[in-house]
Coordinates of C-alpha atoms and ligand atoms in Angstrom, one line a residue:
M210 CA 279.1 -104.7 -81.1
S211 CA 281.9 -102.5 -79.7
E212 CA 285.6 -103.1 -79.9
I213 CA 288.7 -102.1 -78.0
R214 CA 291.3 -100.7 -80.3
K215 CA 294.9 -100.2 -79.5
H216 CA 296.9 -97.2 -80.5
Y217 CA 299.1 -97.5 -83.6
F218 CA 302.2 -97.9 -81.5
L219 CA 301.5 -97.1 -77.8
S220 CA 299.8 -99.2 -75.1
E221 CA 296.7 -97.0 -75.1
Y222 CA 293.2 -97.9 -76.0
C223 CA 289.9 -96.5 -77.3
I224 CA 286.5 -98.1 -77.3
I225 CA 284.6 -97.9 -80.6
A226 CA 281.0 -98.3 -79.6
E227 CA 278.7 -97.2 -82.4
E228 CA 275.6 -98.7 -80.6
R229 CA 275.8 -95.9 -78.0
A230 CA 275.1 -93.3 -80.7
K231 CA 271.5 -94.6 -80.6
R232 CA 270.9 -93.0 -77.2
P233 CA 267.9 -90.6 -77.5
S234 CA 269.9 -87.8 -76.1
D235 CA 272.4 -88.0 -78.9
F236 CA 269.7 -87.3 -81.5
A237 CA 268.1 -84.5 -79.5
N238 CA 271.5 -82.9 -78.8
A239 CA 270.8 -79.6 -80.5
A240 CA 267.6 -79.0 -78.5
E241 CA 268.1 -76.9 -75.4
D242 CA 268.2 -78.8 -72.2
S243 CA 267.3 -82.0 -74.0
G244 CA 269.3 -83.9 -71.4
K245 CA 266.7 -83.2 -68.9
S246 CA 264.0 -85.9 -68.4
S247 CA 260.9 -85.4 -66.5
P248 CA 259.7 -87.9 -63.9
A249 CA 256.7 -88.7 -66.2
S250 CA 259.0 -90.0 -68.9
C251 CA 262.0 -91.2 -66.8
S252 CA 262.9 -94.8 -67.1
F253 CA 265.0 -94.7 -63.9
C254 CA 262.2 -93.6 -61.5
G255 CA 260.6 -96.0 -59.1
G256 CA 257.6 -97.5 -60.8
A257 CA 259.2 -97.5 -64.3
E258 CA 261.1 -100.8 -63.7
E259 CA 259.7 -102.3 -67.0
S260 CA 261.4 -99.7 -69.1
T261 CA 265.0 -100.8 -68.2
P262 CA 266.9 -104.0 -68.8
L263 CA 266.3 -106.6 -66.0
A264 CA 268.0 -105.5 -62.8
T265 CA 271.1 -107.4 -61.8
A266 CA 271.0 -106.2 -58.2
V267 CA 268.1 -104.6 -56.4
Y268 CA 268.7 -103.3 -52.9
K269 CA 265.7 -103.2 -50.7
N270 CA 265.6 -102.9 -46.9
G271 CA 269.2 -104.0 -46.6
K272 CA 268.7 -107.2 -48.7
I273 CA 269.8 -107.8 -52.4
F274 CA 267.4 -109.2 -55.0
A275 CA 267.5 -109.6 -58.8
D276 CA 264.7 -109.1 -61.3
T277 CA 263.5 -112.1 -63.2
P278 CA 261.7 -112.0 -66.6
E279 CA 258.5 -112.8 -64.7
K280 CA 259.0 -110.3 -61.8
R281 CA 260.5 -106.9 -61.5
I282 CA 261.3 -105.9 -57.9
R283 CA 259.4 -102.8 -56.7
N284 CA 259.8 -100.3 -53.9
W285 CA 263.6 -100.6 -53.9
D286 CA 266.3 -98.4 -52.4
F287 CA 269.0 -98.8 -55.1
R288 CA 268.7 -100.5 -58.4
C289 CA 271.5 -101.7 -60.7
F290 CA 271.0 -102.9 -64.3
P291 CA 273.0 -103.2 -67.5
N292 CA 273.3 -100.0 -69.5
L293 CA 270.8 -100.0 -72.4
Y294 CA 273.5 -98.6 -74.6
P295 CA 276.6 -100.3 -73.3
A296 CA 280.1 -99.3 -74.3
L297 CA 281.2 -102.9 -73.5
S298 CA 279.3 -106.2 -73.6
P299 CA 279.7 -109.4 -71.6
V300 CA 279.0 -111.4 -74.7
L301 CA 282.1 -112.1 -76.7
Y302 CA 281.5 -111.2 -80.3
P303 CA 284.3 -111.5 -82.9
S304 CA 285.9 -108.1 -83.6
G305 CA 284.2 -106.5 -86.6
H306 CA 287.2 -104.7 -88.0
Q307 CA 290.5 -106.5 -88.9
E308 CA 293.4 -104.7 -90.5
V309 CA 296.9 -106.0 -90.9
G310 CA 299.3 -104.4 -88.4
L311 CA 296.5 -103.0 -86.2
E312 CA 295.2 -104.5 -83.0
A313 CA 291.6 -104.7 -81.9
E314 CA 289.9 -106.9 -79.2
P315 CA 286.1 -107.5 -78.9
G316 CA 284.6 -104.9 -76.6
Y317 CA 284.2 -107.3 -73.7
G318 CA 283.3 -106.0 -70.3
F319 CA 280.3 -104.8 -68.2
H320 CA 278.6 -101.5 -68.3
E321 CA 276.1 -101.0 -65.4
V322 CA 273.9 -98.2 -64.2
V323 CA 273.5 -97.7 -60.5
V324 CA 270.3 -95.8 -59.7
E325 CA 270.9 -94.0 -56.4
S326 CA 267.3 -93.4 -55.5
P327 CA 263.8 -94.2 -56.8
L328 CA 263.0 -90.5 -56.5
H329 CA 263.7 -88.3 -59.5
G330 CA 264.8 -85.1 -57.7
R331 CA 266.7 -86.7 -54.9
R332 CA 270.3 -85.5 -54.7
L333 CA 273.3 -87.1 -53.0
E334 CA 274.1 -84.0 -51.0
N335 CA 270.7 -84.3 -49.3
F336 CA 271.0 -88.0 -48.6
S337 CA 270.3 -89.2 -45.0
D338 CA 273.1 -91.1 -43.3
L339 CA 271.1 -94.3 -44.0
E340 CA 270.8 -93.6 -47.7
L341 CA 274.5 -92.6 -47.8
S342 CA 275.8 -95.8 -46.2
G343 CA 273.5 -97.8 -48.4
L344 CA 274.8 -96.2 -51.6
M345 CA 278.4 -96.7 -50.5
R346 CA 277.7 -100.3 -49.8
V347 CA 276.3 -100.6 -53.3
Y348 CA 279.5 -99.0 -54.7
R349 CA 281.5 -101.5 -52.8
D350 CA 279.4 -104.6 -53.7
R351 CA 279.2 -103.8 -57.4
S352 CA 283.0 -103.1 -57.6
C353 CA 283.7 -106.5 -55.9
N354 CA 281.1 -108.3 -58.0
Y355 CA 282.8 -107.3 -61.3
I356 CA 286.5 -107.3 -60.5
I357 CA 286.5 -111.0 -59.9
R358 CA 284.9 -111.8 -63.3
E359 CA 287.1 -113.6 -65.8
Q360 CA 289.5 -111.3 -67.7
I361 CA 288.3 -108.1 -65.8
R362 CA 291.3 -106.0 -64.8
Y363 CA 289.7 -102.7 -63.7
V364 CA 286.4 -101.3 -62.4
S365 CA 285.7 -97.7 -63.3
L366 CA 283.1 -96.3 -61.0
F367 CA 281.9 -92.8 -61.6
K368 CA 279.1 -90.3 -61.6
N369 CA 278.3 -87.8 -64.3
S370 CA 276.0 -85.1 -62.9
G371 CA 274.6 -82.5 -65.2
K372 CA 274.6 -82.5 -69.0
A373 CA 278.0 -80.7 -69.2
A374 CA 279.5 -83.6 -67.2
G375 CA 278.1 -86.2 -69.6
A376 CA 274.8 -87.2 -68.0
S377 CA 272.1 -87.9 -70.5
I378 CA 269.4 -88.6 -67.9
D379 CA 269.0 -86.3 -64.9
H380 CA 267.7 -89.0 -62.5
P381 CA 270.4 -89.5 -59.8
H382 CA 272.7 -92.4 -61.0
S383 CA 276.2 -93.5 -61.2
Q384 CA 277.9 -95.9 -63.7
L385 CA 280.3 -98.7 -63.6
L386 CA 282.4 -100.0 -66.4
A387 CA 284.4 -103.2 -65.8
L388 CA 287.3 -103.3 -68.3
P389 CA 289.6 -106.2 -69.5
F390 CA 292.6 -103.9 -69.2
C391 CA 294.2 -101.6 -66.6
P392 CA 293.8 -98.0 -67.8
P393 CA 297.2 -96.7 -69.0
P394 CA 297.2 -93.7 -66.5
L395 CA 296.7 -96.1 -63.6
E396 CA 299.5 -98.3 -65.0
R397 CA 301.9 -95.4 -65.2
E398 CA 300.9 -94.2 -61.7
L399 CA 301.5 -97.7 -60.3
K400 CA 304.9 -98.0 -61.9
T401 CA 306.0 -94.7 -60.2
I402 CA 304.4 -95.7 -56.9
R403 CA 306.4 -98.9 -56.9
E404 CA 309.6 -96.9 -57.4
N405 CA 308.9 -95.0 -54.2
E406 CA 309.8 -96.3 -50.7
K407 CA 306.7 -94.8 -49.1
C408 CA 303.2 -94.6 -50.6
P409 CA 303.0 -91.2 -52.3
Y410 CA 299.3 -90.9 -51.4
C411 CA 300.1 -91.4 -47.7
A412 CA 302.7 -88.6 -48.1
I413 CA 300.1 -86.4 -49.8
L414 CA 297.8 -87.0 -46.9
D415 CA 300.4 -85.9 -44.4
R416 CA 301.1 -82.8 -46.3
E417 CA 297.6 -81.7 -47.2
K418 CA 296.0 -82.2 -43.8
T419 CA 297.7 -79.0 -42.6
S420 CA 298.1 -77.2 -46.0
P421 CA 296.2 -74.1 -47.3
R422 CA 294.5 -76.6 -49.6
F423 CA 292.8 -78.6 -46.8
I424 CA 289.0 -78.5 -46.9
F425 CA 287.4 -81.1 -44.6
E426 CA 288.3 -84.1 -42.5
N427 CA 286.6 -86.8 -40.5
S428 CA 287.9 -89.7 -38.5
E429 CA 288.7 -91.8 -41.6
C430 CA 289.2 -89.4 -44.6
I431 CA 290.4 -86.0 -45.7
A432 CA 289.3 -83.8 -48.6
F433 CA 291.5 -81.2 -50.1
A434 CA 292.0 -79.2 -53.4
P435 CA 295.1 -80.9 -54.9
Y436 CA 298.3 -78.9 -55.5
F437 CA 298.2 -80.3 -59.0
S438 CA 294.5 -79.4 -59.9
I439 CA 293.6 -79.8 -63.5
G440 CA 290.5 -77.6 -63.3
P441 CA 288.8 -75.1 -60.9
F442 CA 287.6 -76.6 -57.7
E443 CA 288.9 -80.1 -58.2
V444 CA 288.8 -82.0 -54.9
W445 CA 290.5 -85.2 -53.9
I446 CA 289.3 -87.4 -51.0
L447 CA 291.7 -89.8 -49.4
P448 CA 291.1 -92.4 -46.8
R449 CA 293.6 -92.1 -43.9
K450 CA 294.1 -95.8 -43.9
H451 CA 296.2 -97.2 -46.8
L452 CA 293.5 -99.2 -48.7
S453 CA 293.6 -100.1 -52.4
F454 CA 290.1 -101.1 -53.3
L455 CA 286.5 -100.3 -52.1
G456 CA 286.2 -104.0 -51.1
D457 CA 289.0 -103.4 -48.6
C458 CA 286.9 -100.7 -46.7
N459 CA 285.1 -101.6 -43.5
E460 CA 281.7 -100.1 -42.8
K461 CA 283.2 -97.2 -40.9
T462 CA 285.6 -96.1 -43.6
L463 CA 282.9 -96.6 -46.3
F464 CA 280.5 -94.4 -44.5
A465 CA 283.2 -91.8 -43.8
L466 CA 284.0 -91.6 -47.5
G467 CA 280.4 -91.0 -48.4
D468 CA 280.1 -88.5 -45.5
I469 CA 283.0 -86.4 -46.8
L470 CA 281.7 -86.7 -50.4
R471 CA 278.4 -85.4 -49.3
A472 CA 280.1 -82.5 -47.5
V473 CA 282.0 -81.5 -50.6
L474 CA 278.9 -81.7 -52.7
R475 CA 277.1 -79.4 -50.2
S476 CA 280.0 -77.0 -50.5
Y477 CA 279.8 -77.0 -54.2
G478 CA 276.1 -76.3 -53.9
R479 CA 276.6 -73.5 -51.5
V480 CA 279.3 -71.8 -53.7
F481 CA 277.8 -72.5 -57.2
G482 CA 274.2 -73.8 -56.9
N483 CA 273.6 -76.6 -59.2
L484 CA 276.9 -77.3 -61.1
P485 CA 277.8 -80.1 -63.4
F486 CA 280.5 -82.3 -62.0
N487 CA 282.1 -85.8 -62.2
H488 CA 283.1 -87.9 -59.3
M489 CA 285.4 -90.9 -59.9
F490 CA 286.9 -93.6 -57.8
Y491 CA 290.5 -94.6 -58.4
Q492 CA 291.0 -98.2 -57.1
L493 CA 293.1 -101.2 -57.9
Y494 CA 292.2 -104.7 -56.8
E495 CA 294.8 -106.9 -55.1
T496 CA 297.4 -104.2 -55.6
P497 CA 298.5 -103.3 -52.0
E498 CA 300.8 -100.6 -53.2
Y499 CA 297.9 -98.5 -54.5
H500 CA 296.0 -96.0 -52.3
L501 CA 292.2 -95.8 -53.0
N502 CA 291.1 -92.2 -53.8
L503 CA 288.0 -90.4 -54.9
R504 CA 288.2 -87.3 -57.1
L505 CA 285.6 -84.6 -57.9
L506 CA 285.9 -82.3 -60.9
P507 CA 283.3 -79.6 -61.6
R508 CA 282.9 -79.1 -65.3
F509 CA 283.0 -75.4 -66.0
S510 CA 284.5 -75.7 -69.5
I511 CA 285.2 -78.4 -72.0
N512 CA 288.8 -79.3 -72.7
A513 CA 290.0 -77.2 -75.6
G514 CA 292.7 -77.7 -78.2
F515 CA 295.6 -76.8 -75.9
E516 CA 294.6 -79.4 -73.3
L517 CA 294.0 -82.1 -75.9
N518 CA 297.3 -81.2 -77.7
T519 CA 299.5 -81.2 -74.7
G520 CA 297.8 -83.1 -71.9
T521 CA 298.5 -80.0 -69.9
Y522 CA 295.6 -78.2 -68.2
I523 CA 295.1 -74.5 -67.7
N524 CA 293.3 -73.9 -64.4
T525 CA 292.1 -70.4 -63.7
V526 CA 291.4 -70.9 -59.9
S527 CA 294.3 -71.8 -57.6
P528 CA 293.6 -74.8 -55.4
E529 CA 294.4 -72.7 -52.4
R530 CA 291.7 -70.2 -53.3
A531 CA 289.2 -73.0 -54.2
A532 CA 289.8 -74.6 -50.8
S533 CA 289.2 -71.4 -49.0
Y534 CA 285.7 -71.1 -50.6
L535 CA 284.8 -74.8 -50.1
R536 CA 285.8 -75.2 -46.4
E537 CA 283.7 -72.3 -45.1
E538 CA 280.8 -74.7 -44.4
R539 CA 281.9 -77.1 -41.7
M540 CA 280.9 -80.7 -41.8
P541 CA 277.7 -81.6 -39.9
G542 CA 278.3 -81.9 -36.2
K543 CA 281.6 -80.0 -36.3
Ligands
LIG749 ZN1 263.5 -90.3 -62.7
LIG750 ZN1 299.0 -94.9 -48.9

């Protein structure tokens, strides 16, 4: 199974997960558009429940169920199950690799798939309000479900959309990885936040709501192209309230987050058509200093040598220009 290896001398980690190389898409990599799956062969579609691991949470008409070996739940709205090729596993295997002077932990954790719709071609930007609030509740529930597990320190919740953004199946889905460590970038961020008197994110919110980088707002959230954008058309979404974790969000805030996410995706669609992107939640549990945020990054190019070498990104579109394109379409009802 996988293992979590620590850097030679820094508090940074990588996960060695050779099992994941068995994913079908990895073998078919050279074939054009091999990442695309058709509904006929798609294991995430409604009706194909047998072709995935047993679902841990199935959302149906506002209620939550779980599959049993005897019975798979049908006609669901959202379906969550362990990744068939997990990077981390809830079973504690001894580490495979031991070397004097180097540190490795077993690859303990959870890796879950959140299928956002039983319909293959359904896209988040076209979700109804009902679907949207349902999905945001799933995001909240699953984050809460894993963060309280023993040894879990961080829940990474994200979506890869499009092959260039890392999606191997094109059925709408998100993923969740529950980690036994806090990611070093978040640790560094938190250290700096604690050195400030006021929350830097609250300060960013105050600044960006009237800046040339502003894109959208609703009663609970704002969306803007950050001054420090690591790629073209990067967008950050911040709740106005200082909240640290999805579990701290009430229904209104949760829906507003989804609503503004949908608006940004619609803008991406209007400007670019179907573009590959990632969206990622940044959240810390029981860490009141932190300010929950959601970031979107279109994937126009892969990181090249300079970025990997320096951790410094070259962005060919200013956030001010990006915002001017994205905000043209107003939010529904505005
Ligand atoms: Zn499908
Ligand atoms: Zn704040």
